[in-house]
Amino acid sequence: MPRAGLSREKLIQAGAALADSEGFSALTLAALARQFDVKLASLYSHVRNSDDLKAGVALLALDLLADRADEAVVGRAGKEAVAVLADVHRRFAGEHPGLFEAARFPLSIEQAAGSGGVRLARTMLAALRGYGLSEADQVHAVRLLGSFFLGFSLLERGGSFAHSQPEPDLSWQRGLDALDLTLQSWMRK
């Protein structure tokens, strides 16, 4: 019988908070059982296992990131849209480091198909509209942008840019400028 007051949603919200404060790798059923002062077995009324919990947190993270991306990109295209989309990812990584990591948790095909990840991809394609890319180049461009957003944010969060000049903000802007030039050159081909 499920413990009063506990629910799948409550566990996922608590898991998201734990991931942000302690890191996604610290998210375990045992940690949540301790947090709620319940026996570990009582959590299985709400989640199947640790991967089910992590997938729930990943889906929440993707939805939150997609909401921010949708709001930022609406009415924009091309360089401006790519820049605001990039900034959304970078800010999300800084504000929600555990959720940013959770967004990369491997989901099943069914979970991924109904996730905020699909909306993120659509938003990224909308941002690329101003470049007039072929369908094949759109796929490459989405992968390139995603790699830059993720890689820069992870390196920055990990302190990789903390001990050298110039400031990461300048490198970020130069990277966005380089992406824009690259995308413009694809359009000309």
Tab-separated table of C-alpha atoms in Angstrom:
chain	number	residue	atom	x	y	z
A	1	MET	CA	0.000	0.000	0.000
A	2	PRO	CA	1.446	3.429	-0.929
A	3	ARG	CA	2.481	5.597	1.985
A	4	ALA	CA	0.188	8.591	2.511
A	5	GLY	CA	1.678	11.754	1.098
A	6	LEU	CA	4.093	10.034	-1.269
A	7	SER	CA	3.437	9.928	-4.979
A	8	ARG	CA	5.424	9.420	-8.150
A	9	GLU	CA	5.301	13.163	-8.830
A	10	LYS	CA	6.515	14.003	-5.335
A	11	LEU	CA	9.409	11.548	-5.661
A	12	ILE	CA	10.390	12.970	-9.052
A	13	GLN	CA	10.288	16.544	-7.730
A	14	ALA	CA	12.380	15.517	-4.711
A	15	GLY	CA	14.728	13.634	-7.028
A	16	ALA	CA	15.131	16.732	-9.198
A	17	ALA	CA	15.979	18.852	-6.159
A	18	LEU	CA	18.456	16.222	-4.944
A	19	ALA	CA	20.077	16.034	-8.394
A	20	ASP	CA	20.530	19.808	-8.474
A	21	SER	CA	21.967	20.003	-4.967
A	22	GLU	CA	24.091	16.839	-4.885
A	23	GLY	CA	24.500	15.849	-8.534
A	24	PHE	CA	22.536	13.482	-10.735
A	25	SER	CA	24.813	10.582	-9.751
A	26	ALA	CA	23.698	11.051	-6.114
A	27	LEU	CA	20.087	10.398	-7.080
A	28	THR	CA	19.208	6.989	-5.664
A	29	LEU	CA	16.118	5.421	-4.200
A	30	ALA	CA	17.993	4.944	-0.938
A	31	ALA	CA	18.757	8.679	-0.748
A	32	LEU	CA	15.082	9.523	-1.294
A	33	ALA	CA	13.979	6.937	1.268
A	34	ARG	CA	16.263	8.627	3.805
A	35	GLN	CA	14.958	12.056	2.826
A	36	PHE	CA	11.338	10.999	3.318
A	37	ASP	CA	12.204	8.847	6.355
A	38	VAL	CA	10.575	5.773	4.860
A	39	LYS	CA	11.716	2.260	4.126
A	40	LEU	CA	13.213	1.802	0.680
A	41	ALA	CA	10.602	-0.817	-0.186
A	42	SER	CA	7.798	1.734	0.209
A	43	LEU	CA	9.129	3.697	-2.789
A	44	TYR	CA	8.455	0.758	-5.107
A	45	SER	CA	4.757	1.554	-4.907
A	46	HIS	CA	5.541	4.696	-6.927
A	47	VAL	CA	8.556	3.847	-9.099
A	48	ARG	CA	9.683	0.516	-10.546
A	49	ASN	CA	13.388	1.008	-9.850
A	50	SER	CA	16.180	3.567	-9.833
A	51	ASP	CA	16.194	3.868	-13.627
A	52	ASP	CA	12.454	4.583	-13.601
A	53	LEU	CA	13.060	7.388	-11.091
A	54	LYS	CA	15.963	8.781	-13.127
A	55	ALA	CA	13.903	8.629	-16.315
A	56	GLY	CA	11.148	10.577	-14.543
A	57	VAL	CA	13.659	13.247	-13.521
A	58	ALA	CA	15.082	13.285	-17.063
A	59	LEU	CA	11.610	13.818	-18.527
A	60	LEU	CA	10.998	16.661	-16.075
A	61	ALA	CA	14.334	18.230	-17.016
A	62	LEU	CA	13.581	18.011	-20.742
A	63	ASP	CA	10.142	19.555	-20.232
A	64	LEU	CA	11.551	22.450	-18.201
A	65	LEU	CA	14.319	23.102	-20.716
A	66	ALA	CA	11.887	22.868	-23.644
A	67	ASP	CA	9.511	25.332	-21.962
A	68	ARG	CA	12.320	27.858	-21.588
A	69	ALA	CA	13.558	27.283	-25.131
A	70	ASP	CA	10.085	27.647	-26.661
A	71	GLU	CA	9.512	30.915	-24.833
A	72	ALA	CA	12.903	32.355	-25.791
A	73	VAL	CA	12.857	31.472	-29.482
A	74	VAL	CA	9.296	32.459	-30.374
A	75	GLY	CA	9.321	35.115	-33.107
A	76	ARG	CA	13.045	34.771	-33.774
A	77	ALA	CA	15.093	32.979	-36.417
A	78	GLY	CA	18.678	32.734	-37.564
A	79	LYS	CA	21.540	34.086	-35.507
A	80	GLU	CA	19.298	35.775	-32.932
A	81	ALA	CA	17.278	32.598	-32.351
A	82	VAL	CA	20.385	30.422	-32.102
A	83	ALA	CA	21.933	32.845	-29.595
A	84	VAL	CA	18.896	32.930	-27.293
A	85	LEU	CA	18.523	29.156	-27.534
A	86	ALA	CA	22.184	28.740	-26.626
A	87	ASP	CA	21.805	31.110	-23.692
A	88	VAL	CA	18.789	29.137	-22.429
A	89	HIS	CA	20.890	25.966	-22.354
A	90	ARG	CA	23.833	27.661	-20.658
A	91	ARG	CA	21.656	29.326	-18.009
A	92	PHE	CA	19.761	26.088	-17.378
A	93	ALA	CA	23.074	24.289	-16.855
A	94	GLY	CA	24.133	26.933	-14.333
A	95	GLU	CA	20.825	27.075	-12.471
A	96	HIS	CA	20.017	23.348	-12.597
A	97	PRO	CA	23.255	21.383	-12.970
A	98	GLY	CA	21.666	18.094	-11.906
A	99	LEU	CA	18.704	18.507	-14.222
A	100	PHE	CA	21.019	19.520	-17.069
A	101	GLU	CA	22.850	16.237	-16.567
A	102	ALA	CA	19.554	14.359	-16.159
A	103	ALA	CA	18.405	15.597	-19.571
A	104	ARG	CA	21.042	13.289	-21.099
A	105	PHE	CA	19.816	10.165	-19.282
A	106	PRO	CA	19.062	7.430	-21.853
A	107	LEU	CA	15.306	7.105	-22.353
A	108	SER	CA	13.373	4.351	-24.049
A	109	ILE	CA	12.089	5.052	-27.555
A	110	GLU	CA	8.570	5.477	-26.152
A	111	GLN	CA	9.701	7.850	-23.402
A	112	ALA	CA	11.824	9.909	-25.779
A	113	ALA	CA	9.008	10.183	-28.323
A	114	GLY	CA	6.743	11.861	-25.772
A	115	SER	CA	9.391	13.958	-24.077
A	116	GLY	CA	10.370	17.605	-24.060
A	117	GLY	CA	13.353	16.495	-26.141
A	118	VAL	CA	11.061	16.369	-29.175
A	119	ARG	CA	9.977	19.945	-28.482
A	120	LEU	CA	13.608	20.988	-28.034
A	121	ALA	CA	14.462	19.534	-31.433
A	122	ARG	CA	11.509	21.331	-33.036
A	123	THR	CA	12.553	24.586	-31.381
A	124	MET	CA	16.100	24.141	-32.623
A	125	LEU	CA	14.804	23.540	-36.151
A	126	ALA	CA	12.677	26.670	-35.869
A	127	ALA	CA	15.754	28.635	-34.782
A	128	LEU	CA	17.562	27.398	-37.891
A	129	ARG	CA	14.814	28.538	-40.291
A	130	GLY	CA	16.622	31.743	-41.167
A	131	TYR	CA	19.563	29.809	-42.597
A	132	GLY	CA	17.619	28.075	-45.388
A	133	LEU	CA	19.333	24.731	-44.760
A	134	SER	CA	18.464	21.542	-46.583
A	135	GLU	CA	16.746	18.846	-44.526
A	136	ALA	CA	19.997	16.866	-44.290
A	137	ASP	CA	21.961	19.936	-43.203
A	138	GLN	CA	19.321	20.706	-40.565
A	139	VAL	CA	20.119	17.384	-38.887
A	140	HIS	CA	23.842	18.176	-38.933
A	141	ALA	CA	23.182	21.694	-37.654
A	142	VAL	CA	21.032	20.494	-34.759
A	143	ARG	CA	23.797	18.070	-33.760
A	144	LEU	CA	26.439	20.787	-34.039
A	145	LEU	CA	24.451	23.255	-31.942
A	146	GLY	CA	23.618	20.640	-29.340
A	147	SER	CA	27.277	19.647	-29.091
A	148	PHE	CA	28.346	23.254	-28.576
A	149	PHE	CA	25.618	23.994	-26.014
A	150	LEU	CA	26.378	20.833	-24.058
A	151	GLY	CA	30.144	20.817	-24.343
A	152	PHE	CA	30.702	24.454	-23.431
A	153	SER	CA	28.246	24.277	-20.541
A	154	LEU	CA	29.781	21.103	-19.102
A	155	LEU	CA	33.312	22.442	-19.389
A	156	GLU	CA	32.295	25.729	-17.794
A	157	ARG	CA	30.405	23.978	-14.957
A	158	GLY	CA	33.414	21.734	-14.400
A	159	GLY	CA	35.706	24.745	-13.910
A	160	SER	CA	37.715	24.196	-17.085
A	161	PHE	CA	37.654	27.896	-17.973
A	162	ALA	CA	38.223	29.257	-14.469
A	163	HIS	CA	41.994	29.596	-14.605
A	164	SER	CA	42.627	31.388	-17.869
A	165	GLN	CA	41.747	34.540	-19.712
A	166	PRO	CA	39.709	35.742	-21.489
A	167	GLU	CA	36.454	35.326	-19.611
A	168	PRO	CA	34.211	32.459	-20.724
A	169	ASP	CA	31.541	34.934	-21.862
A	170	LEU	CA	33.848	36.165	-24.622
A	171	SER	CA	34.616	32.606	-25.729
A	172	TRP	CA	30.881	31.855	-25.663
A	173	GLN	CA	30.150	34.815	-27.935
A	174	ARG	CA	32.999	33.927	-30.287
A	175	GLY	CA	31.684	30.361	-30.461
A	176	LEU	CA	28.194	31.611	-31.334
A	177	ASP	CA	29.652	33.874	-34.016
A	178	ALA	CA	31.574	30.908	-35.451
A	179	LEU	CA	28.429	28.791	-35.472
A	180	ASP	CA	26.567	31.522	-37.319
A	181	LEU	CA	29.296	31.762	-39.969
A	182	THR	CA	29.347	27.998	-40.344
A	183	LEU	CA	25.584	27.831	-40.774
A	184	GLN	CA	25.647	30.672	-43.284
A	185	SER	CA	28.303	28.850	-45.305
A	186	TRP	CA	26.137	25.699	-45.403
A	187	MET	CA	23.327	27.794	-46.810
A	188	ARG	CA	25.535	28.934	-49.712
A	189	LYS	CA	26.521	25.387	-50.733
